[in-house]
mmCIF file of C-alpha atoms in Angstrom:
data_model
loop_
_atom_site.group_PDB
_atom_site.id
_atom_site.type_symbol
_atom_site.label_atom_id
_atom_site.label_comp_id
_atom_site.label_asym_id
_atom_site.label_seq_id
_atom_site.Cartn_x
_atom_site.Cartn_y
_atom_site.Cartn_z
ATOM 1 C CA MET A 1 75.774 136.964 87.121
ATOM 2 C CA LYS A 2 74.746 135.784 90.286
ATOM 3 C CA LYS A 3 75.542 132.218 91.314
ATOM 4 C CA ILE A 4 72.588 129.498 91.338
ATOM 5 C CA SER A 5 71.480 128.723 94.896
ATOM 6 C CA ILE A 6 71.883 125.314 96.154
ATOM 7 C CA ILE A 7 68.653 126.131 98.051
ATOM 8 C CA LEU A 8 66.862 126.522 94.537
ATOM 9 C CA ILE A 9 68.020 122.895 93.650
ATOM 10 C CA ILE A 10 66.340 121.714 96.856
ATOM 11 C CA GLN A 11 63.244 123.292 95.660
ATOM 12 C CA PHE A 12 63.403 121.460 92.388
ATOM 13 C CA PHE A 13 63.806 118.362 94.433
ATOM 14 C CA LEU A 14 60.501 118.751 96.334
ATOM 15 C CA ILE A 15 58.672 119.463 93.172
ATOM 16 C CA GLY A 16 60.128 117.292 90.849
ATOM 17 C CA SER A 17 57.645 114.551 90.952
ATOM 18 C CA LEU A 18 55.284 117.089 88.903
ATOM 19 C CA TYR A 19 57.504 116.959 86.032
ATOM 20 C CA ALA A 20 57.979 113.223 85.521
ATOM 21 C CA LYS A 21 57.802 112.169 81.673
ATOM 22 C CA GLU A 22 58.969 109.663 79.380
ATOM 23 C CA ILE A 23 62.777 110.433 78.171
ATOM 24 C CA THR A 24 63.099 110.251 74.504
ATOM 25 C CA TYR A 25 66.174 109.818 72.325
ATOM 26 C CA SER A 26 66.082 113.497 71.354
ATOM 27 C CA ASP A 27 65.754 114.803 75.093
ATOM 28 C CA TYR A 28 68.997 113.005 76.208
ATOM 29 C CA LYS A 29 70.737 113.704 72.999
ATOM 30 C CA ASP A 30 70.028 117.090 73.241
ATOM 31 C CA PHE A 31 70.981 117.407 77.105
ATOM 32 C CA ILE A 32 74.605 115.935 76.173
ATOM 33 C CA ASN A 33 74.993 117.738 72.941
ATOM 34 C CA ASN A 34 77.914 119.823 74.429
ATOM 35 C CA GLU A 35 79.294 117.166 76.859
ATOM 36 C CA ILE A 36 82.654 115.537 76.298
ATOM 37 C CA PRO A 37 82.430 111.702 76.971
ATOM 38 C CA LEU A 38 84.964 110.036 79.137
ATOM 39 C CA ILE A 39 84.777 106.919 77.117
ATOM 40 C CA VAL A 40 84.298 107.192 73.662
ATOM 41 C CA SER A 41 83.033 104.583 70.963
ATOM 42 C CA LYS A 42 83.695 104.237 67.423
ATOM 43 C CA ASN A 43 80.550 102.474 66.927
ATOM 44 C CA PRO A 44 78.006 104.925 65.292
ATOM 45 C CA ASN A 45 75.154 103.065 67.006
ATOM 46 C CA ALA A 46 76.781 103.031 70.546
ATOM 47 C CA VAL A 47 74.963 103.105 73.643
ATOM 48 C CA ASP A 48 74.937 106.335 75.555
ATOM 49 C CA ILE A 49 75.595 105.904 79.346
ATOM 50 C CA ILE A 50 75.017 109.259 81.285
ATOM 51 C CA GLU A 51 75.925 109.112 84.969
ATOM 52 C CA PHE A 52 74.614 111.769 87.601
ATOM 53 C CA SER A 53 77.088 111.637 90.471
ATOM 54 C CA SER A 54 78.277 113.517 93.408
ATOM 55 C CA PHE A 55 82.088 112.957 94.562
ATOM 56 C CA THR A 56 80.803 112.630 98.406
ATOM 57 C CA CYS A 57 78.403 109.932 97.370
ATOM 58 C CA SER A 58 79.430 106.437 98.938
ATOM 59 C CA HIS A 59 77.401 104.609 96.401
ATOM 60 C CA CYS A 60 79.087 106.605 93.555
ATOM 61 C CA LYS A 61 82.135 105.682 94.894
ATOM 62 C CA ASP A 62 81.263 101.991 94.699
ATOM 63 C CA PHE A 63 80.310 102.277 91.260
ATOM 64 C CA HIS A 64 83.396 103.674 90.077
ATOM 65 C CA ASN A 65 85.714 101.582 92.300
ATOM 66 C CA ASP A 66 83.983 98.120 91.865
ATOM 67 C CA THR A 67 81.436 98.162 89.134
ATOM 68 C CA LEU A 68 82.830 100.378 86.305
ATOM 69 C CA PRO A 69 85.982 98.287 86.177
ATOM 70 C CA ILE A 70 83.750 95.259 85.273
ATOM 71 C CA ILE A 71 82.193 97.401 82.635
ATOM 72 C CA LYS A 72 85.555 98.344 81.179
ATOM 73 C CA ASP A 73 86.966 94.768 81.365
ATOM 74 C CA SER A 74 84.173 93.340 79.272
ATOM 75 C CA LYS A 75 83.846 93.405 75.384
ATOM 76 C CA ILE A 76 80.975 95.639 75.503
ATOM 77 C CA ILE A 77 83.143 98.691 76.418
ATOM 78 C CA SER A 78 83.835 99.416 72.710
ATOM 79 C CA ASP A 79 80.268 100.028 72.077
ATOM 80 C CA ILE A 80 79.899 102.796 75.116
ATOM 81 C CA ASN A 81 79.922 106.532 75.024
ATOM 82 C CA TYR A 82 80.297 107.239 78.824
ATOM 83 C CA TYR A 83 79.338 110.673 80.232
ATOM 84 C CA ILE A 84 79.558 112.086 83.711
ATOM 85 C CA ILE A 85 77.237 114.848 84.862
ATOM 86 C CA ASP A 86 78.225 116.361 88.074
ATOM 87 C CA PHE A 87 75.226 116.343 90.468
ATOM 88 C CA PRO A 88 76.908 117.790 93.712
ATOM 89 C CA LEU A 89 74.832 117.346 96.765
ATOM 90 C CA ASP A 90 77.059 119.369 99.217
ATOM 91 C CA TYR A 91 79.834 121.648 99.384
ATOM 92 C CA PHE A 92 82.887 119.395 99.002
ATOM 93 C CA ALA A 93 81.141 117.504 96.141
ATOM 94 C CA PHE A 94 80.805 120.973 94.553
ATOM 95 C CA TYR A 95 84.277 121.806 95.291
ATOM 96 C CA ALA A 96 85.684 118.598 93.620
ATOM 97 C CA SER A 97 83.305 118.968 90.795
ATOM 98 C CA ARG A 98 84.713 122.565 90.091
ATOM 99 C CA ILE A 99 88.278 120.970 90.013
ATOM 100 C CA SER A 100 87.117 118.457 87.645
ATOM 101 C CA SER A 101 85.958 121.030 85.296
ATOM 102 C CA CYS A 102 89.399 122.709 85.417
ATOM 103 C CA VAL A 103 91.500 119.718 84.747
ATOM 104 C CA GLY A 104 90.553 119.060 80.946
ATOM 105 C CA ASN A 105 91.480 115.873 79.591
ATOM 106 C CA THR A 106 92.711 114.534 82.961
ATOM 107 C CA ARG A 107 89.121 114.407 84.314
ATOM 108 C CA SER A 108 88.947 110.702 83.921
ATOM 109 C CA THR A 109 91.918 110.239 86.013
ATOM 110 C CA PHE A 110 91.162 112.918 88.576
ATOM 111 C CA THR A 111 87.781 111.500 89.040
ATOM 112 C CA ASP A 112 89.265 107.917 89.768
ATOM 113 C CA ILE A 113 91.548 109.117 92.131
ATOM 114 C CA VAL A 114 88.911 111.269 94.170
ATOM 115 C CA TYR A 115 86.438 108.261 94.405
ATOM 116 C CA ASN A 116 89.427 105.835 95.231
ATOM 117 C CA GLN A 117 90.632 108.314 98.152
ATOM 118 C CA GLN A 118 87.226 109.140 99.082
ATOM 119 C CA GLU A 119 87.181 107.905 102.522
ATOM 120 C CA GLU A 120 90.513 109.417 103.297
ATOM 121 C CA TRP A 121 89.734 112.846 102.142
ATOM 122 C CA LYS A 122 86.121 113.036 103.598
ATOM 123 C CA ASN A 123 87.531 112.052 107.111
ATOM 124 C CA LEU A 124 89.732 114.947 106.964
ATOM 125 C CA TYR A 125 86.810 117.141 107.750
ATOM 126 C CA LYS A 126 85.872 117.543 111.425
ATOM 127 C CA SER A 127 82.539 119.712 112.058
ATOM 128 C CA SER A 128 84.190 120.818 115.397
ATOM 129 C CA ASP A 129 87.096 122.152 113.590
ATOM 130 C CA PRO A 130 86.263 124.729 110.685
ATOM 131 C CA GLU A 131 89.698 124.892 109.810
ATOM 132 C CA SER A 132 89.733 121.243 108.511
ATOM 133 C CA GLN A 133 87.547 122.395 105.519
ATOM 134 C CA PHE A 134 90.665 123.968 104.037
ATOM 135 C CA GLU A 135 92.439 120.678 104.685
ATOM 136 C CA VAL A 136 89.997 118.962 102.463
ATOM 137 C CA GLU A 137 89.928 121.596 99.883
ATOM 138 C CA ASP A 138 93.813 121.503 99.644
ATOM 139 C CA THR A 139 93.790 117.559 99.374
ATOM 140 C CA LEU A 140 91.430 117.672 96.455
ATOM 141 C CA ILE A 141 93.276 120.446 94.596
ATOM 142 C CA ASN A 142 96.630 118.550 95.375
ATOM 143 C CA TYR A 143 94.923 115.398 93.447
ATOM 144 C CA ALA A 144 94.933 117.620 90.482
ATOM 145 C CA VAL A 145 98.369 118.890 91.012
ATOM 146 C CA GLN A 146 99.647 115.479 90.924
ATOM 147 C CA LEU A 147 98.601 115.241 87.282
ATOM 148 C CA GLY A 148 100.521 117.807 86.132
ATOM 149 C CA HIS A 149 98.201 121.048 86.784
ATOM 150 C CA SER A 150 99.382 124.341 88.419
ATOM 151 C CA LYS A 151 97.854 124.990 91.858
ATOM 152 C CA LYS A 152 97.834 128.748 91.141
ATOM 153 C CA GLU A 153 95.785 128.200 87.942
ATOM 154 C CA LEU A 154 93.473 125.747 89.437
ATOM 155 C CA LEU A 155 92.690 128.076 92.434
ATOM 156 C CA LYS A 156 92.086 130.663 89.862
ATOM 157 C CA CYS A 157 89.863 128.605 87.633
ATOM 158 C CA ILE A 158 87.643 127.022 90.436
ATOM 159 C CA GLU A 159 86.500 130.736 91.356
ATOM 160 C CA ASP A 160 85.215 130.979 87.832
ATOM 161 C CA GLU A 161 81.338 131.937 88.048
ATOM 162 C CA GLU A 162 80.289 131.275 84.792
ATOM 163 C CA MET A 163 81.775 127.454 85.083
ATOM 164 C CA GLN A 164 80.317 127.258 88.726
ATOM 165 C CA ASN A 165 76.862 128.388 87.329
ATOM 166 C CA SER A 166 77.211 125.893 84.244
ATOM 167 C CA ILE A 167 77.598 122.692 86.927
ATOM 168 C CA LEU A 168 74.550 123.974 88.895
ATOM 169 C CA GLY A 169 72.436 124.782 85.886
ATOM 170 C CA LYS A 170 73.149 121.286 84.557
ATOM 171 C CA GLN A 171 72.159 119.781 87.754
ATOM 172 C CA ILE A 172 68.871 121.764 87.768
ATOM 173 C CA GLU A 173 68.213 120.752 84.124
ATOM 174 C CA ALA A 174 68.691 117.258 85.033
ATOM 175 C CA GLN A 175 66.486 117.395 87.796
ATOM 176 C CA GLU A 176 63.613 119.282 85.815
ATOM 177 C CA ARG A 177 64.036 117.275 82.592
ATOM 178 C CA PHE A 178 64.659 113.638 83.835
ATOM 179 C CA LYS A 179 63.628 113.939 87.445
ATOM 180 C CA ILE A 180 67.000 112.960 88.814
ATOM 181 C CA GLU A 181 66.824 113.100 92.479
ATOM 182 C CA SER A 182 69.703 110.633 93.885
ATOM 183 C CA THR A 183 73.049 109.824 93.173
ATOM 184 C CA PRO A 184 74.173 107.851 91.333
ATOM 185 C CA THR A 185 71.573 107.614 88.625
ATOM 186 C CA PHE A 186 72.224 106.650 85.031
ATOM 187 C CA LEU A 187 70.392 107.077 81.956
ATOM 188 C CA ILE A 188 71.371 104.236 79.397
ATOM 189 C CA SER A 189 70.261 105.329 75.944
ATOM 190 C CA GLY A 190 67.204 106.834 77.546
ATOM 191 C CA GLU A 191 66.573 104.188 80.339
ATOM 192 C CA LYS A 192 66.663 105.335 83.845
ATOM 193 C CA VAL A 193 68.670 103.053 86.324
ATOM 194 C CA LEU A 194 68.578 104.033 89.892
ATOM 195 C CA GLY A 195 71.732 103.443 92.140
ATOM 196 C CA ASN A 196 74.775 101.242 91.736
ATOM 197 C CA GLN A 197 73.856 97.894 90.363
ATOM 198 C CA PRO A 198 75.960 94.709 89.640
ATOM 199 C CA GLY A 199 78.374 95.164 86.591
ATOM 200 C CA SER A 200 76.288 92.198 85.029
ATOM 201 C CA LYS A 201 73.193 94.171 85.188
ATOM 202 C CA PHE A 202 74.579 97.279 83.273
ATOM 203 C CA ILE A 203 75.976 94.814 80.774
ATOM 204 C CA GLU A 204 72.621 93.170 80.309
ATOM 205 C CA ILE A 205 71.032 96.684 79.789
ATOM 206 C CA ILE A 206 73.822 97.659 77.461
ATOM 207 C CA LYS A 207 73.528 94.547 75.248
ATOM 208 C CA LYS A 208 69.696 94.958 75.250
ATOM 209 C CA LYS A 209 70.081 98.450 73.990
ATOM 210 C CA LEU A 210 72.477 97.456 71.116
ATOM 211 C CA THR A 211 69.788 95.225 69.810
ATOM 212 C CA GLU A 212 66.856 97.810 69.891
#
């Protein structure tokens, strides 16, 4: 199976406005049907938060480092199912997404580390030095190794074409189905929220959704 081209994703960006439509309950529920939430609520009427994010996105970093902790510290956290859908916008974001798909139940912790250290590992890459690409890759792999994963097994896993196509296919589906064009973008029980917002804004939307 051929890998889905990043160029194809860009083509979807360019024509995405032609496919805008109202997001229904069945639309987004079907989209996350096989996804594993990073935060799981016992409330059968919990609010579903779907985050579309790219590991190299600075605003995604701000959400994870500053906004998400506010939501986690609020009482509303027990009423949330929280999903992350990888929406890589460049090579290193895709590389980190591949690792994230290989770390199982440590995905949440891996995600926290990558965003917390984003400036450090991004600054390792120098366009004038092609070899620096491998330094970035090794750093990202080592974040997962620190969580107890085998480097050998990780390097094998991230080369799996079916997994890579799954990430890119989900990205294309999100663009086509929900007109996702930038990161971070959120669907909160179907309501689209663009960009990082204050924690209080997210909490306000979640509370509103719980009463609907």
